[in-house]
Amino acid sequence: MNRRLSTRGRRELTKPAVYAGLVVIVALLPLFFGSPYIQHMLILTFIYIIAAVSFRTIVISGQFPLAHAAFMGIGAYLAAMASKWLGLSPWITIPLSALVTAGIGMLIGYPFSRLRALYYAMGSLFFGIGVIQIIYAGGSWTGGYSGLTGIPALLPGTISKIPYYYFFLGLALVSIIALYRIEFSRIGTNLKAIAQSHVVASSVGINESGYRILAVGVGCFFVGLAGAGYTHYNMVLSCSSFNFMATLWLVMYVLIGGINSFAGPIIGTIILIIIPEFFRDLKMFSPFVTAAILGIVVYLMPQGLVSLPQMVRSRLTERRNTKKVSHAS
Amino acid sequence: MLLEINGLTKYFGGLAAVRDFDMHIDEGELLGLIGPNGAGKTTIFNLTTGIYGPTKGKIAFDGKDIVGKKSHEIARLGIGRTFQLNPLFGNFTVLQNVSTSFHLHPRSSLLDIYFNTANYRRNEAYISEQSLEILKLVGLDKVKDELAKNLPHGYQKMLGIARALAVKPKLLLLDEPIAGMNPSEIDFTLTAIRKMQQQGITILLVEHNMKILDLCERVVVIDFGQKIAEGSPKDVRENKEVIRAYFGGERVA
Amino acid sequence: MELIIATLTNLLILSSMYILVALGFAFLFSMLGILNLAHGVIYMLGGYIGLTLITALGLNQWLALLLTTLIVATFGIFLEKYCFRPFVGDFNRIVMICVVITVVLQTGVNIIAGTQILSLPPFAEGIFKIGPASVSYERIVTFAIGAVLLLAVTWFVNRTKWGQQMQAISQDLEGAYLQGINVHRISALATFIGCGLAAIAGCLMGAYLCLGPFMGDFMLVKVLMLTIIAGVGSIGGIFIAGLILGSLDSVLPLLVSGAASNATAIAILVVLLLIRPQGFFGHEVEL
């Protein structure tokens, strides 16, 4: 008992130190990787980490949204249109379109909070497809099928990717901390309570539909932020980045990392974006690498990649124990 | 009068689960609602707590009409309840189960939560302390860090009561609190219920087990969704209608 | 007149094809709760295997259709055994394994056949005339195959022992086990039939419209819509929902142009779903 307490105490101290160390390492990465392509991939990783973590915030409330990439698209297109047609500065369009995305999410979340489980997932899937069709039908306003080009840059005049790198690193950190605080506060507990039993949750006074809408609002705010940031970084938008398959890939990022853990989406996004990059030479065959990663996780790690250290540890102790037994006999 | 039900009727499809039901509960009372299986007792609970709306009739709590209000609004007015099949927040610890239910009392703002302010931490500490008090009352303080789903059945039932108490209810609705318990657990639960009543909580008990009668001051008996008798436990036990409902016909309680 | 007939036949063909593919999806879903997101690529696979058999091996079209159905259906049994059955009850892993299947098959088709749009040779040629109206034989044949298959499946589900066992499993899995129903064999059979139907639809649609590696995504979305609007667990509902979807897809483009017609169709479906949160004939499902 005493020993367990002391390890827990030590972990309380080492945890923040480990996280700070990780952040420092990530912040120093551009020094080692000068290639703009690698920096570009890392920036995309930051953007998708925000999207994946905010996806999970909605999931803990017991809702499985399949419109998350579409909401990223709403944020992206709102920011693009506001800066391109209204001439607003990207520094205004990014927070503004995140707020509007959250508003749209909550507006849609209200009727959708009537739908449960699979029907919610599918209803949101249809909504996401509808959003993409509306963008296609938007003509010159949204660029339709050919996409939108000539969007003002966030940091005009910089050719180097490094300023963008630090901007998105900061954005990802702020988002992760905010979503972490929400999940491990009373709000997060209430969301998890609703997910476990909505009848019991309302019987103790938790406003079920209110909290479900709040979760959607928070999730959409951050994914809108990611989308708007992406717009002013990429400066070119195409609808296909936000369609149903894009949502499905976001879901994969979350599931492969482990949906039951806060770190899951972060780890999953990093693995699924970075590892296939090592196999770029395979060209047409490279999707097989992604499929292989997914397959390994599905068959060997039921709880996702976050459970890997624990699995290794238990395998090791098992081996040690069997050795002991064989020694004894 | 704390709770007043008048002419309550609920149809499911063409079937009347409750028909023209009248009942009232006085402040501080311990009222028993008994009847055979399927008589409509749980339906009355679900109607009172807003899980579904009545087809017809009035429910007033503390003088206010609560028909059409949502479950969580009714809980906030001061009606706590337990469930017969006793669903729990299974993946929460025992303490978390209670403290989650405690959320109504001190409220923290969103900014408090973001920045983890002293105010937020103070509120949370207060809630943990109060939750522990409630767990002591029902005797679960020793297992506060266990996951709720790993508890034995009797403990889970007690946890259900503890969770309802965390709402700080004026009226507590207990749906078959002793079903499936062993004799010593039953004794413990009955003592706990008496203790709650002494603390000033009004209690409405549902049972189809006639043994629990002696605990109550007044008993209402329903069968096929209608009230068939009302009075002291002794009167009810001797009532012909009640005897027929329980012992006549095909089933025995 | 031409337009009305063309729209009507198009409506019937689209509806029957949607229903054919959706039935296989619905079997697996209502029996074992498997959300088979790979059903779309199986439909695509059917079309490509059919094309390969006809063009590369020079087989007779009808023989190729039959062979394709058998190959894909057998592949379905393999999928059921190694990809679905180990994860029954684990929604997240089912979704992941389906994405794996999708990625593997789509990439494979991309590598072998390329991304260009292909099409199967038509299953019948010529035009059938009655008075002022004319319909191509291809449309008639396509619809006839679809209708016959749908009747056959309905008969199978309702009248045969295996079909009734399928219904029993979808109502109560544990009860079916206790009754001594061989759940594994029945679910393998359901996957066999479901994948076979999808393959036939793939070949027919490949001839009626065209073949592309991403045609499965389109069909998958249709199938999901159909199943949800029908309500999970209702075979009859699928027929009605299929007709609704088919008419939206064939009539709306006449009234509204371009992408707006797709958006309108989706809006109608979302409103339908919000009016009936459990679909029209279904029941609530926990994930």
CSV table of N, CA, C and O in Angstrom, one decimal, chain B residues 145-183:
chain,number,residue,atom,x,y,z
B,145,ASP,N,-13.8,4.2,-3.2
B,145,ASP,CA,-12.9,4.3,-4.4
B,145,ASP,C,-13.1,3.1,-5.3
B,145,ASP,O,-12.4,3.0,-6.3
B,146,GLU,N,-14.1,2.2,-5.0
B,146,GLU,CA,-14.4,1.1,-5.9
B,146,GLU,C,-15.2,1.6,-7.1
B,146,GLU,O,-15.9,2.6,-7.0
B,147,LEU,N,-15.0,0.9,-8.2
B,147,LEU,CA,-15.9,1.2,-9.3
B,147,LEU,C,-17.3,0.7,-9.0
B,147,LEU,O,-17.5,-0.4,-8.5
B,148,ALA,N,-18.3,1.5,-9.3
B,148,ALA,CA,-19.7,1.2,-8.9
B,148,ALA,C,-20.1,-0.2,-9.5
B,148,ALA,O,-20.8,-0.9,-8.9
B,149,LYS,N,-19.7,-0.5,-10.7
B,149,LYS,CA,-20.1,-1.7,-11.3
B,149,LYS,C,-19.6,-3.0,-10.7
B,149,LYS,O,-20.1,-4.0,-10.9
B,150,ASN,N,-18.5,-2.8,-9.8
B,150,ASN,CA,-18.0,-4.0,-9.2
B,150,ASN,C,-18.6,-4.2,-7.8
B,150,ASN,O,-18.2,-5.2,-7.2
B,151,LEU,N,-19.5,-3.4,-7.4
B,151,LEU,CA,-20.1,-3.6,-6.1
B,151,LEU,C,-21.1,-4.7,-6.1
B,151,LEU,O,-21.8,-5.0,-7.1
B,152,PRO,N,-21.3,-5.4,-4.9
B,152,PRO,CA,-22.4,-6.4,-4.9
B,152,PRO,C,-23.8,-5.7,-4.9
B,152,PRO,O,-23.9,-4.5,-4.7
B,153,HIS,N,-24.8,-6.5,-5.3
B,153,HIS,CA,-26.1,-5.9,-5.6
B,153,HIS,C,-26.7,-5.0,-4.5
B,153,HIS,O,-27.1,-3.9,-4.7
B,154,GLY,N,-26.6,-5.5,-3.2
B,154,GLY,CA,-27.1,-4.7,-2.1
B,154,GLY,C,-26.5,-3.3,-2.0
B,154,GLY,O,-27.1,-2.3,-1.8
B,155,TYR,N,-25.1,-3.3,-2.2
B,155,TYR,CA,-24.4,-2.0,-2.1
B,155,TYR,C,-24.8,-1.1,-3.2
B,155,TYR,O,-24.9,0.1,-3.1
B,156,GLN,N,-25.0,-1.7,-4.4
B,156,GLN,CA,-25.5,-0.9,-5.6
B,156,GLN,C,-26.8,-0.2,-5.3
B,156,GLN,O,-27.0,1.0,-5.6
B,157,LYS,N,-27.7,-1.0,-4.6
B,157,LYS,CA,-29.0,-0.4,-4.3
B,157,LYS,C,-28.8,0.8,-3.3
B,157,LYS,O,-29.4,1.8,-3.5
B,158,MET,N,-27.9,0.6,-2.3
B,158,MET,CA,-27.7,1.7,-1.4
B,158,MET,C,-27.1,2.9,-2.1
B,158,MET,O,-27.4,4.0,-1.7
B,159,LEU,N,-26.2,2.6,-3.0
B,159,LEU,CA,-25.6,3.7,-3.7
B,159,LEU,C,-26.6,4.5,-4.5
B,159,LEU,O,-26.5,5.7,-4.6
B,160,GLY,N,-27.6,3.8,-5.0
B,160,GLY,CA,-28.7,4.4,-5.7
B,160,GLY,C,-29.4,5.4,-4.8
B,160,GLY,O,-29.7,6.6,-5.2
B,161,ILE,N,-29.6,5.0,-3.5
B,161,ILE,CA,-30.3,5.9,-2.6
B,161,ILE,C,-29.3,7.1,-2.3
B,161,ILE,O,-29.8,8.2,-2.2
B,162,ALA,N,-28.0,6.8,-2.1
B,162,ALA,CA,-27.1,7.9,-1.8
B,162,ALA,C,-27.1,8.9,-2.9
B,162,ALA,O,-27.1,10.1,-2.6
B,163,ARG,N,-27.1,8.4,-4.1
B,163,ARG,CA,-27.1,9.3,-5.2
B,163,ARG,C,-28.4,10.2,-5.3
B,163,ARG,O,-28.3,11.4,-5.5
B,164,ALA,N,-29.5,9.6,-4.9
B,164,ALA,CA,-30.7,10.4,-4.9
B,164,ALA,C,-30.7,11.4,-3.8
B,164,ALA,O,-31.1,12.6,-3.9
B,165,LEU,N,-30.0,11.1,-2.6
B,165,LEU,CA,-29.9,12.0,-1.5
B,165,LEU,C,-29.1,13.2,-1.9
B,165,LEU,O,-29.2,14.3,-1.3
B,166,ALA,N,-28.1,13.0,-2.8
B,166,ALA,CA,-27.2,14.1,-3.1
B,166,ALA,C,-27.9,15.3,-3.8
B,166,ALA,O,-27.4,16.4,-3.8
B,167,VAL,N,-29.1,15.0,-4.3
B,167,VAL,CA,-29.8,16.1,-4.9
B,167,VAL,C,-30.4,17.0,-3.8
B,167,VAL,O,-31.0,18.0,-4.1
B,168,LYS,N,-30.2,16.6,-2.6
B,168,LYS,CA,-30.8,17.3,-1.4
B,168,LYS,C,-32.3,17.4,-1.6
B,168,LYS,O,-32.9,18.4,-1.7
B,169,PRO,N,-33.0,16.2,-1.7
B,169,PRO,CA,-34.4,16.2,-2.1
B,169,PRO,C,-35.3,16.6,-0.9
B,169,PRO,O,-34.9,16.3,0.3
B,170,LYS,N,-36.4,17.2,-1.2
B,170,LYS,CA,-37.4,17.3,-0.1
B,170,LYS,C,-38.3,16.0,-0.1
B,170,LYS,O,-38.8,15.6,0.9
B,171,LEU,N,-38.4,15.5,-1.4
B,171,LEU,CA,-39.2,14.2,-1.5
B,171,LEU,C,-38.3,13.2,-2.2
B,171,LEU,O,-37.6,13.5,-3.2
B,172,LEU,N,-38.3,12.0,-1.5
B,172,LEU,CA,-37.4,11.0,-2.1
B,172,LEU,C,-38.3,9.8,-2.5
B,172,LEU,O,-39.1,9.3,-1.8
B,173,LEU,N,-38.2,9.4,-3.8
B,173,LEU,CA,-39.0,8.3,-4.3
B,173,LEU,C,-38.1,7.1,-4.4
B,173,LEU,O,-37.1,7.1,-5.1
B,174,LEU,N,-38.4,6.1,-3.6
B,174,LEU,CA,-37.6,4.8,-3.6
B,174,LEU,C,-38.4,3.7,-4.3
B,174,LEU,O,-39.4,3.3,-3.9
B,175,ASP,N,-37.8,3.2,-5.4
B,175,ASP,CA,-38.5,2.2,-6.2
B,175,ASP,C,-37.9,0.8,-5.8
B,175,ASP,O,-36.8,0.5,-6.2
B,176,GLU,N,-38.7,0.1,-5.0
B,176,GLU,CA,-38.3,-1.2,-4.6
B,176,GLU,C,-36.9,-1.2,-4.0
B,176,GLU,O,-36.0,-1.9,-4.5
B,177,PRO,N,-36.7,-0.5,-2.9
B,177,PRO,CA,-35.3,-0.4,-2.3
B,177,PRO,C,-34.8,-1.7,-1.8
B,177,PRO,O,-33.6,-1.8,-1.7
B,178,ILE,N,-35.6,-2.6,-1.4
B,178,ILE,CA,-35.1,-3.8,-0.8
B,178,ILE,C,-35.2,-5.1,-1.7
B,178,ILE,O,-34.8,-6.2,-1.2
B,179,ALA,N,-35.6,-4.9,-2.9
B,179,ALA,CA,-35.7,-6.0,-3.8
B,179,ALA,C,-34.4,-6.7,-4.0
B,179,ALA,O,-33.4,-6.0,-4.2
B,180,GLY,N,-34.3,-8.0,-3.8
B,180,GLY,CA,-33.1,-8.7,-4.1
B,180,GLY,C,-32.0,-8.6,-3.0
B,180,GLY,O,-30.9,-9.1,-3.2
B,181,MET,N,-32.4,-8.0,-1.8
B,181,MET,CA,-31.4,-7.9,-0.8
B,181,MET,C,-31.5,-9.1,0.2
B,181,MET,O,-32.5,-9.7,0.3
B,182,ASN,N,-30.4,-9.4,0.9
B,182,ASN,CA,-30.5,-10.4,1.9
B,182,ASN,C,-31.0,-9.8,3.2
B,182,ASN,O,-31.0,-8.6,3.4
B,183,PRO,N,-31.4,-10.7,4.2
B,183,PRO,CA,-32.1,-10.1,5.4
B,183,PRO,C,-31.3,-9.1,6.1
B,183,PRO,O,-31.8,-8.1,6.5
